[in-house]
Coordinates of N, CA, C and O in Angstrom, one line a residue:
M26 N 3.4 100.6 -22.4 CA 2.2 100.8 -21.6 C 1.8 99.3 -20.9 O 2.4 98.1 -21.5
F27 N 1.6 99.3 -19.7 CA 1.2 98.6 -18.9 C -0.5 97.6 -19.5 O -1.0 98.3 -19.2
F28 N -0.6 96.5 -18.9 CA -2.3 96.3 -18.8 C -2.7 96.2 -17.7 O -1.9 96.3 -16.5
S29 N -3.8 96.4 -17.0 CA -4.4 96.1 -16.0 C -4.8 95.6 -15.3 O -4.6 94.3 -16.4
D30 N -5.3 95.1 -14.2 CA -5.2 94.2 -13.7 C -6.9 93.3 -14.8 O -7.1 92.2 -14.4
K31 N -7.2 94.4 -14.6 CA -8.9 94.1 -15.0 C -8.4 94.0 -17.1 O -9.1 92.5 -17.2
D32 N -7.7 93.7 -17.4 CA -7.2 93.3 -18.5 C -6.7 92.5 -18.8 O -6.7 91.5 -19.5
S33 N -5.9 91.8 -17.9 CA -5.0 90.7 -17.3 C -6.3 89.5 -17.2 O -6.4 88.3 -17.9
T34 N -7.0 90.3 -16.5 CA -8.4 89.1 -16.3 C -9.2 88.8 -17.1 O -9.6 87.8 -16.9
Q35 N -9.7 90.2 -18.1 CA -10.1 89.5 -19.1 C -9.5 88.8 -20.1 O -10.1 87.9 -21.2
N36 N -8.4 89.1 -20.5 CA -7.5 88.2 -20.8 C -7.3 86.7 -21.1 O -7.5 85.2 -21.9
I37 N -7.1 86.5 -19.9 CA -7.2 85.4 -18.7 C -8.1 84.5 -19.2 O -8.3 83.2 -19.7
E38 N -9.7 85.0 -19.0 CA -11.0 84.6 -19.1 C -11.0 84.1 -20.7 O -11.6 82.9 -21.0
Q39 N -10.6 85.1 -21.6 CA -10.8 84.9 -23.0 C -9.7 83.4 -23.3 O -10.4 83.1 -24.2
L40 N -8.4 83.5 -22.7 CA -8.0 83.0 -23.2 C -8.1 81.2 -22.7 O -8.3 80.0 -23.0
A41 N -8.9 80.9 -21.8 CA -9.2 79.9 -21.5 C -10.8 79.6 -21.7 O -11.2 78.4 -22.6
K42 N -11.7 80.6 -21.9 CA -13.0 80.2 -23.1 C -12.4 79.6 -24.6 O -12.6 78.4 -25.1
N43 N -11.4 80.3 -25.2 CA -10.5 79.7 -26.1 C -10.1 78.4 -26.2 O -10.4 77.7 -26.9
C44 N -9.5 78.2 -25.1 CA -9.0 76.6 -24.5 C -10.0 75.5 -24.7 O -10.1 74.8 -25.5
K45 N -11.4 75.9 -24.2 CA -11.8 75.1 -24.0 C -12.8 75.0 -25.5 O -13.2 73.7 -25.4
K46 N -12.7 75.8 -25.9 CA -13.2 76.1 -27.6 C -12.5 75.1 -28.2 O -13.3 73.9 -29.1
F47 N -11.4 75.1 -28.3 CA -10.3 74.1 -29.0 C -10.6 72.6 -28.9 O -10.7 71.6 -29.5
L48 N -10.5 72.5 -27.3 CA -10.8 71.3 -26.7 C -11.7 70.7 -27.2 O -12.4 69.5 -28.0
E49 N -13.2 71.4 -27.3 CA -14.3 70.7 -27.9 C -14.3 70.6 -29.4 O -14.7 69.3 -29.8
L50 N -13.5 71.3 -30.3 CA -13.7 70.9 -31.8 C -12.7 70.2 -31.7 O -13.1 69.4 -32.8
Q51 N -11.6 69.2 -31.1 CA -10.7 69.0 -31.4 C -11.4 67.0 -30.7 O -11.2 66.3 -31.5
V52 N -11.9 67.4 -30.0 CA -13.0 65.9 -29.6 C -13.8 65.9 -30.9 O -14.1 64.8 -31.2
Q53 N -14.9 66.9 -31.6 CA -15.4 66.6 -32.6 C -14.8 66.0 -33.3 O -15.1 65.4 -34.3
L54 N -13.5 66.9 -34.0 CA -13.3 66.3 -35.0 C -12.6 64.8 -34.8 O -12.8 64.1 -35.5
L55 N -12.5 64.5 -33.8 CA -11.9 63.0 -33.5 C -12.8 62.6 -33.7 O -12.6 60.8 -34.2
K56 N -14.2 62.6 -32.9 CA -15.5 61.6 -33.1 C -16.0 61.4 -35.3 O -15.9 60.5 -35.3
L57 N -15.6 62.9 -35.7 CA -16.1 62.5 -37.3 C -14.9 61.3 -38.1 O -15.5 60.9 -38.5
E58 N -13.8 61.9 -37.3 CA -12.3 61.3 -37.9 C -12.7 59.2 -38.1 O -12.5 59.0 -38.3
T59 N -12.9 59.4 -36.7 CA -13.3 57.6 -35.8 C -14.3 57.4 -36.9 O -14.5 56.4 -37.4
T60 N -15.6 58.0 -36.8 CA -16.7 57.7 -37.7 C -16.3 57.6 -38.8 O -16.7 56.2 -40.2
E61 N -15.6 58.3 -39.4 CA -15.0 58.3 -41.1 C -14.5 56.9 -41.2 O -14.6 56.4 -42.3
K62 N -13.5 56.7 -40.5 CA -12.7 55.1 -40.7 C -13.6 54.1 -40.6 O -12.8 53.1 -41.0
L63 N -14.4 54.0 -39.5 CA -15.4 53.0 -39.1 C -16.3 52.3 -40.5 O -16.8 51.4 -40.7
T64 N -16.8 53.4 -41.2 CA -17.8 53.2 -42.0 C -16.5 52.9 -43.2 O -16.9 51.9 -44.0
L65 N -15.3 53.4 -43.2 CA -14.7 53.0 -44.6 C -14.5 51.3 -43.9 O -14.5 50.4 -45.0
L66 N -14.1 51.8 -42.7 CA -14.2 49.7 -42.3 C -14.8 48.6 -42.8 O -14.8 47.4 -43.2
L67 N -15.7 48.9 -42.0 CA -17.4 48.1 -42.2 C -17.8 48.2 -43.7 O -18.3 47.5 -43.9
S68 N -17.6 49.4 -44.5 CA -17.7 49.1 -45.7 C -17.2 48.1 -46.5 O -17.5 47.4 -47.2
G69 N -16.1 47.9 -46.4 CA -15.1 46.9 -46.9 C -15.3 45.6 -46.0 O -15.2 44.7 -47.4
L70 N -15.8 45.4 -45.0 CA -16.0 44.1 -44.8 C -17.3 43.6 -45.3 O -17.5 42.6 -45.5
V71 N -18.3 44.3 -45.1 CA -19.5 44.0 -45.9 C -19.3 43.9 -47.5 O -19.6 42.6 -47.9
V72 N -18.0 44.3 -48.2 CA -18.0 44.1 -49.5 C -17.0 42.8 -49.8 O -17.5 42.1 -50.8
A73 N -16.2 43.1 -48.9 CA -15.4 41.7 -49.0 C -16.5 39.7 -48.2 O -16.2 38.6 -49.0
A74 N -17.4 40.6 -47.3 CA -18.3 39.5 -47.2 C -19.5 39.2 -48.5 O -20.1 37.7 -48.8
I75 N -19.7 39.8 -49.1 CA -20.9 39.5 -50.3 C -20.0 39.2 -50.9 O -20.6 38.0 -51.9
C76 N -18.7 39.5 -51.7 CA -18.0 39.0 -52.7 C -17.5 37.4 -52.4 O -17.5 36.4 -53.2
I77 N -17.7 37.3 -51.2 CA -17.4 35.8 -50.6 C -18.0 34.7 -50.5 O -18.1 33.9 -51.5
V78 N -19.6 35.1 -50.5 CA -20.9 34.6 -50.7 C -21.3 34.1 -51.8 O -21.3 33.0 -52.4
I79 N -20.7 35.5 -52.7 CA -21.2 34.9 -54.4 C -20.1 33.9 -54.9 O -20.7 33.2 -55.2
G80 N -19.0 34.5 -54.6 CA -17.7 33.4 -54.8 C -17.9 31.9 -54.9 O -17.8 31.0 -55.3
L81 N -19.0 31.6 -53.5 CA -18.8 30.5 -53.2 C -20.1 29.4 -53.6 O -19.7 28.1 -54.0
V82 N -20.7 30.6 -54.1 CA -22.1 30.1 -54.8 C -21.7 29.7 -55.9 O -22.3 28.6 -56.4
I83 N -20.4 31.0 -56.9 CA -20.1 30.6 -58.0 C -19.3 29.0 -58.4 O -19.5 28.1 -58.6
L84 N -18.7 28.8 -56.9 CA -17.6 27.4 -56.7 C -18.7 26.8 -56.8 O -18.3 25.3 -57.6
F85 N -19.7 26.7 -55.8 CA -20.9 25.6 -55.8 C -21.0 24.9 -57.0 O -21.1 23.6 -57.2
Y86 N -21.7 25.5 -57.7 CA -22.7 25.5 -59.0 C -21.5 24.6 -60.4 O -21.7 24.3 -61.3
L87 N -20.1 25.7 -60.5 CA -19.3 25.5 -61.1 C -18.7 23.6 -61.0 O -18.3 23.4 -61.7
S88 N -18.6 23.5 -59.5 CA -18.3 22.2 -59.1 C -19.0 20.9 -59.3 O -18.9 19.9 -60.2
L89 N -20.7 21.9 -59.7 CA -21.3 20.4 -59.4 C -21.8 20.1 -61.2 O -21.1 19.2 -61.5
A90 N -21.7 21.5 -61.8 CA -21.5 21.2 -63.7 C -19.8 20.9 -64.0 O -19.9 19.7 -64.7
I91 N -18.9 21.2 -63.5 CA -17.9 20.0 -63.7 C -17.7 18.3 -63.5 O -17.4 17.7 -64.5
A92 N -18.7 18.2 -62.3 CA -18.6 17.0 -61.7 C -20.0 16.2 -63.1 O -18.9 14.7 -63.4
F93 N -20.8 16.9 -63.2 CA -20.9 16.0 -64.1 C -21.3 16.2 -65.3 O -21.4 14.8 -66.0
W94 N -19.7 16.9 -65.6 CA -19.8 16.7 -66.9 C -18.7 15.0 -67.4 O -18.5 15.0 -68.2
M95 N -17.8 15.7 -66.0 CA -16.9 14.1 -65.8 C -17.2 13.1 -65.6 O -16.7 12.2 -65.9
S96 N -18.4 13.0 -65.0 CA -19.1 11.8 -64.9 C -19.0 10.8 -66.2 O -19.1 9.7 -66.3
N97 N -19.4 11.5 -66.8 CA -19.1 10.8 -68.3 C -17.7 10.0 -68.8 O -18.1 9.2 -69.6
H98 N -17.0 10.7 -68.2 CA -15.6 10.5 -69.3 C -15.0 10.0 -68.0 O -13.8 9.3 -68.3
V99 N -15.2 9.6 -66.5 CA -14.4 9.3 -65.8 C -15.4 7.7 -65.4 O -14.1 7.1 -63.9
G100 N -16.0 7.1 -65.9 CA -16.5 6.2 -64.9 C -17.8 6.4 -63.9 O -18.1 5.3 -62.7
G101 N -18.7 7.8 -64.0 CA -19.3 7.6 -63.2 C -19.5 8.6 -62.4 O -18.6 9.4 -62.0
P102 N -20.8 9.1 -61.8 CA -20.3 10.1 -60.5 C -19.2 10.3 -59.7 O -19.8 11.1 -59.5
A103 N -19.8 9.1 -58.9 CA -19.0 9.0 -57.9 C -17.5 9.0 -58.0 O -17.2 9.9 -57.2
V104 N -16.7 9.1 -58.9 CA -15.7 9.1 -58.9 C -15.4 11.0 -59.8 O -14.5 11.3 -58.7
A105 N -16.2 11.4 -60.2 CA -16.3 12.6 -60.9 C -16.6 13.2 -59.3 O -15.8 14.7 -59.7
F106 N -17.4 13.1 -58.2 CA -17.3 14.1 -57.2 C -15.9 13.5 -56.0 O -15.7 15.1 -55.5
G107 N -15.3 12.9 -56.1 CA -14.4 12.3 -55.8 C -13.3 13.2 -56.3 O -12.6 14.0 -55.4
I108 N -12.9 13.2 -57.6 CA -12.3 14.1 -58.2 C -12.1 15.8 -58.1 O -11.1 16.1 -57.4
I109 N -13.5 16.1 -57.9 CA -14.1 16.9 -57.3 C -13.6 17.8 -55.8 O -13.0 18.8 -55.9
T110 N -14.2 16.7 -55.1 CA -13.7 16.8 -53.6 C -11.9 17.1 -53.7 O -11.6 17.5 -53.0
A111 N -11.1 15.8 -54.2 CA -9.7 16.1 -53.5 C -9.4 17.3 -54.0 O -8.0 18.3 -54.1
F112 N -9.8 17.9 -55.0 CA -9.0 19.1 -56.2 C -9.8 20.6 -55.3 O -8.6 20.9 -54.6
H113 N -11.0 20.5 -54.5 CA -11.0 21.7 -53.3 C -10.3 21.2 -52.2 O -9.8 22.4 -51.6
A114 N -9.8 20.1 -51.8 CA -8.8 19.7 -50.8 C -7.6 20.2 -50.7 O -7.2 21.2 -49.9
L115 N -7.8 19.9 -51.8 CA -6.2 20.6 -52.9 C -5.7 22.4 -52.3 O -4.9 22.9 -51.9
L116 N -7.0 22.8 -53.0 CA -7.0 24.0 -52.3 C -7.2 24.5 -51.3 O -6.6 25.7 -50.8
L117 N -7.8 24.1 -50.5 CA -8.0 24.1 -48.9 C -6.2 24.2 -48.6 O -6.1 24.6 -47.8
T118 N -6.1 23.0 -49.4 CA -4.5 23.0 -48.5 C -3.4 24.2 -48.8 O -2.6 24.5 -47.9
L119 N -3.6 23.9 -49.8 CA -3.2 25.9 -50.7 C -2.9 26.9 -50.0 O -2.3 27.4 -49.3
L120 N -4.2 27.5 -49.3 CA -4.7 28.4 -49.2 C -4.2 28.6 -47.1 O -4.0 28.8 -47.0
V121 N -4.4 27.8 -46.8 CA -3.8 27.2 -45.3 C -2.1 27.3 -45.3 O -2.0 28.0 -44.2
C122 N -1.3 26.6 -46.2 CA 0.1 26.9 -46.5 C 0.2 28.5 -46.5 O 1.5 28.6 -46.4
F123 N -0.5 28.8 -47.5 CA -0.4 30.7 -48.0 C -0.8 31.5 -47.4 O -1.2 32.8 -48.1
R124 N -1.5 31.2 -46.3 CA -2.8 32.5 -45.4 C -2.1 33.4 -45.1 O -2.9 34.2 -45.4
K125 N -0.6 33.0 -44.7 CA 0.1 34.9 -44.6 C -0.2 35.8 -45.8 O -0.3 36.7 -45.8
R126 N 0.0 35.4 -47.3 CA 0.6 35.9 -48.3 C -0.8 36.2 -48.5 O -1.2 37.4 -49.2
L127 N -2.0 35.3 -48.4 CA -3.1 35.5 -49.0 C -4.4 35.7 -48.6 O -5.0 36.9 -48.8
I128 N -4.2 36.2 -46.8 CA -4.9 36.2 -46.2 C -4.5 37.6 -45.3 O -5.0 39.1 -45.1
I129 N -3.7 37.0 -44.4 CA -3.3 37.9 -43.3 C -2.8 39.3 -43.6 O -3.3 40.7 -43.3
R130 N -1.9 39.1 -44.8 CA -0.7 40.3 -44.7 C -1.5 41.4 -45.7 O -2.1 42.8 -45.6
P131 N -2.7 40.8 -46.6 CA -3.9 42.0 -47.5 C -4.8 42.5 -46.4 O -5.5 44.0 -46.2
I132 N -4.9 41.6 -45.2 CA -5.9 42.4 -44.5 C -5.5 43.2 -43.4 O -5.8 44.2 -43.0
T133 N -4.4 42.9 -43.1 CA -3.3 43.8 -41.9 C -3.1 44.6 -42.9 O -3.1 46.4 -42.5
A134 N -2.7 45.3 -44.5 CA -2.1 46.2 -45.2 C -4.1 47.2 -44.9 O -4.1 48.3 -44.3
F135 N -4.7 46.5 -45.4 CA -6.1 47.3 -45.5 C -6.8 48.2 -44.4 O -6.8 48.9 -44.5
L136 N -6.3 46.7 -43.5 CA -6.6 47.6 -41.9 C -5.7 49.2 -41.3 O -5.9 49.9 -40.5
G137 N -4.9 48.6 -41.8 CA -3.1 49.8 -41.3 C -3.5 50.8 -41.9 O -3.7 51.9 -42.1
N138 N -4.3 50.8 -43.5 CA -4.3 52.1 -44.3 C -5.2 53.1 -43.6 O -5.3 53.9 -43.9
I139 N -6.6 51.9 -43.6 CA -7.3 53.0 -42.9 C -7.5 53.2 -41.4 O -7.5 54.5 -41.4
L140 N -7.0 52.5 -40.6 CA -6.9 53.3 -39.1 C -6.0 53.8 -38.9 O -5.6 54.7 -38.2
L141 N -4.8 53.8 -39.6 CA -3.3 54.6 -39.6 C -3.4 55.8 -40.4 O -2.3 56.7 -40.4
S142 N -4.5 56.0 -40.8 CA -3.4 57.5 -42.0 C -3.4 58.4 -41.4 O -4.9 58.8 -40.6
K143 N -3.3 59.4 -42.2 CA -3.3 61.1 -41.7 C -4.6 61.3 -42.7 O -5.6 60.8 -43.2
D144 N -5.6 62.7 -42.5 CA -6.2 63.6 -42.6 C -6.5 63.2 -44.3 O -5.3 63.8 -44.8
G145 N -7.5 63.1 -45.0 CA -7.1 63.0 -46.8 C -6.6 61.7 -47.5 O -6.5 61.2 -48.3
E146 N -5.4 60.7 -46.6 CA -4.9 60.0 -47.4 C -6.0 58.9 -47.5 O -5.7 58.2 -48.4
T147 N -6.8 58.7 -46.2 CA -8.0 57.7 -46.3 C -8.1 57.8 -47.9 O -8.5 56.4 -49.0
Q148 N -9.2 58.9 -48.7 CA -9.7 58.8 -49.4 C -8.8 59.0 -50.9 O -9.0 58.3 -51.7
Q149 N -7.5 58.8 -50.9 CA -7.0 59.3 -52.1 C -6.6 57.8 -52.0 O -6.7 57.6 -53.6
T150 N -6.0 57.1 -51.5 CA -5.7 55.5 -51.6 C -6.9 54.3 -51.6 O -7.1 53.8 -52.7
T151 N -8.7 54.8 -51.2 CA -9.5 54.0 -51.4 C -10.4 54.5 -52.7 O -10.8 54.1 -53.2
E152 N -10.1 55.7 -53.0 CA -10.9 56.7 -54.2 C -10.2 56.4 -55.7 O -9.7 58.1 -55.7
K153 N -9.5 55.5 -56.2 CA -8.6 55.6 -57.6 C -9.8 55.6 -58.1 O -10.8 54.9 -58.5
P154 N -9.5 56.4 -59.6 CA -10.6 56.3 -60.6 C -10.3 55.4 -61.2 O -9.7 54.7 -61.9

């Protein structure tokens, strides 16, 4: 059996409609996946920023408490605050020296996990019980 020209034309038209619908669905899927990944990325950044701010406040008050406690034992508040300042300078120096291991690699892994993961893999790695 051979198809007539009318059947061929209808088949081609149907194929064109299906291709157009497929492309529209692919674009919609890409938008949804991009939205999901951006949401994960931004939520991670917000949580990290909140943790950093709270951690800095805790470190500030803890440093004050330790400095005032030490002031009775080391010869006054000036010496105690100097010791705390030297300790913070040492921490900053260590942070700069080990920035790749402590900052750059974890951020790169986090971003790579979110942005380069396939469908469904992102949720498996971020939603651990």
